[in-house]
mmCIF file with all atom_site columns, C-alpha atoms in Angstrom:
data_model
loop_
_atom_site.group_PDB
_atom_site.id
_atom_site.type_symbol
_atom_site.label_atom_id
_atom_site.label_alt_id
_atom_site.label_comp_id
_atom_site.label_asym_id
_atom_site.label_entity_id
_atom_site.label_seq_id
_atom_site.pdbx_PDB_ins_code
_atom_site.Cartn_x
_atom_site.Cartn_y
_atom_site.Cartn_z
_atom_site.occupancy
_atom_site.B_iso_or_equiv
_atom_site.pdbx_formal_charge
_atom_site.auth_seq_id
_atom_site.auth_comp_id
_atom_site.auth_asym_id
_atom_site.auth_atom_id
_atom_site.pdbx_PDB_model_num
ATOM 1   C CA . MET A 1 1   ? 278.475 101.155 137.259 1.00 84.00 ? 1   MET A CA 1
ATOM 2   C CA . SER A 1 2   ? 276.242 101.628 134.284 1.00 88.00 ? 2   SER A CA 1
ATOM 3   C CA . LEU A 1 3   ? 273.613 104.173 133.308 1.00 92.00 ? 3   LEU A CA 1
ATOM 4   C CA . ASN A 1 4   ? 271.482 103.331 130.250 1.00 93.00 ? 4   ASN A CA 1
ATOM 5   C CA . SER A 1 5   ? 268.900 105.887 129.134 1.00 95.00 ? 5   SER A CA 1
ATOM 6   C CA . VAL A 1 6   ? 266.256 106.261 126.440 1.00 93.00 ? 6   VAL A CA 1
ATOM 7   C CA . PHE A 1 7   ? 264.697 109.717 125.999 1.00 95.00 ? 7   PHE A CA 1
ATOM 8   C CA . GLN A 1 8   ? 261.397 109.844 124.096 1.00 95.00 ? 8   GLN A CA 1
ATOM 9   C CA . LEU A 1 9   ? 261.502 112.878 121.765 1.00 96.00 ? 9   LEU A CA 1
ATOM 10  C CA . SER A 1 10  ? 258.312 112.298 119.737 1.00 96.00 ? 10  SER A CA 1
ATOM 11  C CA . ASN A 1 11  ? 255.925 109.478 118.822 1.00 94.00 ? 11  ASN A CA 1
ATOM 12  C CA . HIS A 1 12  ? 258.582 107.796 116.672 1.00 96.00 ? 12  HIS A CA 1
ATOM 13  C CA . TRP A 1 13  ? 261.959 109.281 117.700 1.00 97.00 ? 13  TRP A CA 1
ATOM 14  C CA . SER A 1 14  ? 263.992 108.768 120.850 1.00 97.00 ? 14  SER A CA 1
ATOM 15  C CA . GLY A 1 15  ? 267.536 109.483 121.940 1.00 97.00 ? 15  GLY A CA 1
ATOM 16  C CA . LEU A 1 16  ? 269.887 106.960 123.563 1.00 96.00 ? 16  LEU A CA 1
ATOM 17  C CA . ALA A 1 17  ? 272.694 107.586 126.058 1.00 96.00 ? 17  ALA A CA 1
ATOM 18  C CA . ASP A 1 18  ? 274.831 105.043 127.973 1.00 94.00 ? 18  ASP A CA 1
ATOM 19  C CA . LEU A 1 19  ? 277.677 105.524 130.419 1.00 94.00 ? 19  LEU A CA 1
ATOM 20  C CA . HIS A 1 20  ? 279.708 102.602 131.815 1.00 91.00 ? 20  HIS A CA 1
ATOM 21  C CA . ILE A 1 21  ? 282.545 102.725 134.322 1.00 86.00 ? 21  ILE A CA 1
ATOM 22  C CA . ARG A 1 22  ? 284.131 99.393  135.176 1.00 82.00 ? 22  ARG A CA 1
ATOM 23  C CA . ARG A 1 23  ? 286.729 98.875  137.887 1.00 78.00 ? 23  ARG A CA 1
ATOM 24  C CA . SER A 1 24  ? 288.665 95.770  139.009 1.00 73.00 ? 24  SER A CA 1
ATOM 25  C CA . ASN A 1 25  ? 289.896 94.462  142.379 1.00 71.00 ? 25  ASN A CA 1
ATOM 26  C CA . PHE A 1 26  ? 286.837 95.752  144.246 1.00 73.00 ? 26  PHE A CA 1
ATOM 27  C CA . VAL A 1 27  ? 286.959 99.193  142.552 1.00 70.00 ? 27  VAL A CA 1
ATOM 28  C CA . LYS A 1 28  ? 290.699 99.650  143.297 1.00 70.00 ? 28  LYS A CA 1
ATOM 29  C CA . ASP A 1 29  ? 291.974 99.417  139.707 1.00 70.00 ? 29  ASP A CA 1
ATOM 30  C CA . PRO A 1 30  ? 290.605 100.981 136.509 1.00 68.00 ? 30  PRO A CA 1
ATOM 31  C CA . SER A 1 31  ? 289.298 98.669  133.818 1.00 76.00 ? 31  SER A CA 1
ATOM 32  C CA . PHE A 1 32  ? 287.447 100.750 131.219 1.00 80.00 ? 32  PHE A CA 1
ATOM 33  C CA . ASN A 1 33  ? 285.162 103.726 130.658 1.00 85.00 ? 33  ASN A CA 1
ATOM 34  C CA . PHE A 1 34  ? 282.556 103.673 127.901 1.00 90.00 ? 34  PHE A CA 1
ATOM 35  C CA . ILE A 1 35  ? 280.058 106.182 126.485 1.00 94.00 ? 35  ILE A CA 1
ATOM 36  C CA . ARG A 1 36  ? 277.451 105.587 123.780 1.00 95.00 ? 36  ARG A CA 1
ATOM 37  C CA . PHE A 1 37  ? 274.814 107.842 122.281 1.00 96.00 ? 37  PHE A CA 1
ATOM 38  C CA . GLY A 1 38  ? 272.495 107.571 119.348 1.00 97.00 ? 38  GLY A CA 1
ATOM 39  C CA . ALA A 1 39  ? 269.034 107.948 117.882 1.00 98.00 ? 39  ALA A CA 1
ATOM 40  C CA . ARG A 1 40  ? 266.212 105.421 117.608 1.00 97.00 ? 40  ARG A CA 1
ATOM 41  C CA . TYR A 1 41  ? 263.241 105.377 115.255 1.00 98.00 ? 41  TYR A CA 1
ATOM 42  C CA . GLY A 1 42  ? 260.231 103.312 116.270 1.00 96.00 ? 42  GLY A CA 1
ATOM 43  C CA . PHE A 1 43  ? 257.984 102.174 113.463 1.00 96.00 ? 43  PHE A CA 1
ATOM 44  C CA . ASN A 1 44  ? 255.571 100.901 116.127 1.00 94.00 ? 44  ASN A CA 1
ATOM 45  C CA . ASP A 1 45  ? 255.822 99.474  119.682 1.00 88.00 ? 45  ASP A CA 1
ATOM 46  C CA . ASN A 1 46  ? 257.380 96.259  118.359 1.00 93.00 ? 46  ASN A CA 1
ATOM 47  C CA . LEU A 1 47  ? 259.836 97.352  115.656 1.00 96.00 ? 47  LEU A CA 1
ATOM 48  C CA . LYS A 1 48  ? 262.685 99.845  116.161 1.00 97.00 ? 48  LYS A CA 1
ATOM 49  C CA . ILE A 1 49  ? 266.000 100.758 114.503 1.00 97.00 ? 49  ILE A CA 1
ATOM 50  C CA . SER A 1 50  ? 268.892 102.649 116.098 1.00 97.00 ? 50  SER A CA 1
ATOM 51  C CA . ALA A 1 51  ? 272.235 104.113 115.074 1.00 97.00 ? 51  ALA A CA 1
ATOM 52  C CA . GLY A 1 52  ? 274.932 106.005 116.910 1.00 97.00 ? 52  GLY A CA 1
ATOM 53  C CA . TYR A 1 53  ? 278.481 106.440 118.145 1.00 96.00 ? 53  TYR A CA 1
ATOM 54  C CA . ALA A 1 54  ? 280.413 105.036 121.124 1.00 94.00 ? 54  ALA A CA 1
ATOM 55  C CA . HIS A 1 55  ? 283.881 105.512 122.612 1.00 92.00 ? 55  HIS A CA 1
ATOM 56  C CA . LEU A 1 56  ? 285.827 103.132 124.875 1.00 87.00 ? 56  LEU A CA 1
ATOM 57  C CA . TRP A 1 57  ? 288.880 103.895 127.032 1.00 82.00 ? 57  TRP A CA 1
ATOM 58  C CA . LEU A 1 58  ? 290.486 100.581 128.011 1.00 79.00 ? 58  LEU A CA 1
ATOM 59  C CA . ALA A 1 59  ? 293.056 100.772 130.815 1.00 73.00 ? 59  ALA A CA 1
ATOM 60  C CA . LYS A 1 60  ? 296.283 98.995  129.928 1.00 69.00 ? 60  LYS A CA 1
ATOM 61  C CA . ASP A 1 61  ? 297.901 99.544  133.348 1.00 62.00 ? 61  ASP A CA 1
ATOM 62  C CA . GLU A 1 62  ? 296.552 99.923  136.864 1.00 60.00 ? 62  GLU A CA 1
ATOM 63  C CA . ASN A 1 63  ? 297.679 103.555 137.201 1.00 62.00 ? 63  ASN A CA 1
ATOM 64  C CA . TRP A 1 64  ? 295.397 104.613 134.316 1.00 60.00 ? 64  TRP A CA 1
ATOM 65  C CA . THR A 1 65  ? 298.377 106.221 132.602 1.00 64.00 ? 65  THR A CA 1
ATOM 66  C CA . LEU A 1 66  ? 298.157 104.006 129.519 1.00 66.00 ? 66  LEU A CA 1
ATOM 67  C CA . TYR A 1 67  ? 294.911 103.222 127.733 1.00 71.00 ? 67  TYR A CA 1
ATOM 68  C CA . LEU A 1 68  ? 293.647 102.019 124.380 1.00 77.00 ? 68  LEU A CA 1
ATOM 69  C CA . ASN A 1 69  ? 291.036 104.145 122.580 1.00 80.00 ? 69  ASN A CA 1
ATOM 70  C CA . GLU A 1 70  ? 288.291 102.549 120.558 1.00 84.00 ? 70  GLU A CA 1
ATOM 71  C CA . ASN A 1 71  ? 285.722 104.434 118.442 1.00 88.00 ? 71  ASN A CA 1
ATOM 72  C CA . ARG A 1 72  ? 282.552 102.620 117.420 1.00 90.00 ? 72  ARG A CA 1
ATOM 73  C CA . ILE A 1 73  ? 279.777 103.304 114.962 1.00 93.00 ? 73  ILE A CA 1
ATOM 74  C CA . TYR A 1 74  ? 276.786 101.036 115.490 1.00 94.00 ? 74  TYR A CA 1
ATOM 75  C CA . GLN A 1 75  ? 273.453 100.081 113.951 1.00 96.00 ? 75  GLN A CA 1
ATOM 76  C CA . GLU A 1 76  ? 270.726 98.101  115.705 1.00 94.00 ? 76  GLU A CA 1
ATOM 77  C CA . PHE A 1 77  ? 267.465 96.353  114.807 1.00 96.00 ? 77  PHE A CA 1
ATOM 78  C CA . ILE A 1 78  ? 264.990 95.496  117.602 1.00 95.00 ? 78  ILE A CA 1
ATOM 79  C CA . LEU A 1 79  ? 261.892 93.327  117.333 1.00 95.00 ? 79  LEU A CA 1
ATOM 80  C CA . ALA A 1 80  ? 259.857 92.877  120.530 1.00 93.00 ? 80  ALA A CA 1
ATOM 81  C CA . ASP A 1 81  ? 256.476 91.361  121.354 1.00 90.00 ? 81  ASP A CA 1
ATOM 82  C CA . THR A 1 82  ? 254.421 90.361  124.380 1.00 84.00 ? 82  THR A CA 1
ATOM 83  C CA . TYR A 1 83  ? 252.529 87.085  124.617 1.00 85.00 ? 83  TYR A CA 1
ATOM 84  C CA . PRO A 1 84  ? 250.135 85.850  127.330 1.00 87.00 ? 84  PRO A CA 1
ATOM 85  C CA . THR A 1 85  ? 252.846 83.969  129.271 1.00 91.00 ? 85  THR A CA 1
ATOM 86  C CA . PHE A 1 86  ? 256.085 85.752  128.286 1.00 89.00 ? 86  PHE A CA 1
ATOM 87  C CA . SER A 1 87  ? 257.570 88.676  126.416 1.00 89.00 ? 87  SER A CA 1
ATOM 88  C CA . GLY A 1 88  ? 260.373 88.452  123.904 1.00 92.00 ? 88  GLY A CA 1
ATOM 89  C CA . LEU A 1 89  ? 262.992 90.778  122.477 1.00 89.00 ? 89  LEU A CA 1
ATOM 90  C CA . PHE A 1 90  ? 265.218 90.046  119.490 1.00 92.00 ? 90  PHE A CA 1
ATOM 91  C CA . ARG A 1 91  ? 268.083 92.467  118.878 1.00 91.00 ? 91  ARG A CA 1
ATOM 92  C CA . ILE A 1 92  ? 270.792 92.543  116.227 1.00 93.00 ? 92  ILE A CA 1
ATOM 93  C CA . ARG A 1 93  ? 273.603 95.072  116.664 1.00 91.00 ? 93  ARG A CA 1
ATOM 94  C CA . THR A 1 94  ? 276.391 95.621  114.157 1.00 91.00 ? 94  THR A CA 1
ATOM 95  C CA . GLU A 1 95  ? 279.418 97.672  115.196 1.00 89.00 ? 95  GLU A CA 1
ATOM 96  C CA . GLN A 1 96  ? 282.345 99.028  113.255 1.00 88.00 ? 96  GLN A CA 1
ATOM 97  C CA . ARG A 1 97  ? 285.163 99.314  115.816 1.00 84.00 ? 97  ARG A CA 1
ATOM 98  C CA . PHE A 1 98  ? 288.191 101.490 115.148 1.00 82.00 ? 98  PHE A CA 1
ATOM 99  C CA . PHE A 1 99  ? 290.982 100.948 117.671 1.00 74.00 ? 99  PHE A CA 1
ATOM 100 C CA . ASN A 1 100 ? 294.643 101.853 117.954 1.00 70.00 ? 100 ASN A CA 1
ATOM 101 C CA . ASN A 1 101 ? 297.457 99.605  119.114 1.00 66.00 ? 101 ASN A CA 1
ATOM 102 C CA . ILE A 1 102 ? 299.875 100.433 121.916 1.00 63.00 ? 102 ILE A CA 1
ATOM 103 C CA . GLN A 1 103 ? 303.532 99.430  121.831 1.00 63.00 ? 103 GLN A CA 1
ATOM 104 C CA . ASP A 1 104 ? 306.067 100.212 124.572 1.00 62.00 ? 104 ASP A CA 1
ATOM 105 C CA . GLY A 1 105 ? 303.630 102.601 126.246 1.00 60.00 ? 105 GLY A CA 1
ATOM 106 C CA . THR A 1 106 ? 302.927 104.672 123.138 1.00 62.00 ? 106 THR A CA 1
ATOM 107 C CA . SER A 1 107 ? 299.903 104.737 120.863 1.00 62.00 ? 107 SER A CA 1
ATOM 108 C CA . LEU A 1 108 ? 300.796 103.737 117.318 1.00 63.00 ? 108 LEU A CA 1
ATOM 109 C CA . LYS A 1 109 ? 297.911 105.899 116.006 1.00 62.00 ? 109 LYS A CA 1
ATOM 110 C CA . ASP A 1 110 ? 297.211 103.119 113.536 1.00 62.00 ? 110 ASP A CA 1
ATOM 111 C CA . ASP A 1 111 ? 293.424 102.951 113.638 1.00 62.00 ? 111 ASP A CA 1
ATOM 112 C CA . ASN A 1 112 ? 292.355 99.444  112.666 1.00 61.00 ? 112 ASN A CA 1
ATOM 113 C CA . LEU A 1 113 ? 288.821 98.417  111.733 1.00 59.00 ? 113 LEU A CA 1
ATOM 114 C CA . LEU A 1 114 ? 287.103 95.451  113.343 1.00 58.00 ? 114 LEU A CA 1
ATOM 115 C CA . THR A 1 115 ? 283.483 94.719  112.426 1.00 55.00 ? 115 THR A CA 1
ATOM 116 C CA . ALA A 1 116 ? 281.403 92.862  114.988 1.00 52.00 ? 116 ALA A CA 1
ATOM 117 C CA . SER A 1 117 ? 277.799 91.667  115.096 1.00 51.00 ? 117 SER A CA 1
ATOM 118 C CA . GLY A 1 118 ? 275.796 90.386  117.996 1.00 52.00 ? 118 GLY A CA 1
ATOM 119 C CA . PHE A 1 119 ? 272.438 88.812  118.674 1.00 52.00 ? 119 PHE A CA 1
ATOM 120 C CA . CYS A 1 120 ? 270.502 89.206  121.876 1.00 47.00 ? 120 CYS A CA 1
#
């Protein structure tokens, strides 16, 4: 299940909020929960930038008693345009992911940094 929202605050500013809940084995087992929020500035209808924070809880066992936490800071650039026969959207998102390792059922509280970029 996923809920993705954009709230227009003014001509240029909007707020972003996402909630994701993923389950496995036909919703029997937990997989992960994810929240993201941020702010977006639109220079015009075609060019926007965003930044925000996200948190992921990744289930490491089916009883949801052990999970890995991941904190993310993200930045995003969006370029969109509409043409007579199609519309296009180009998005670049960069994330700085801070996660902790789990060993023998215990968090090591050793936040590691992983930087990721994606194109859409």
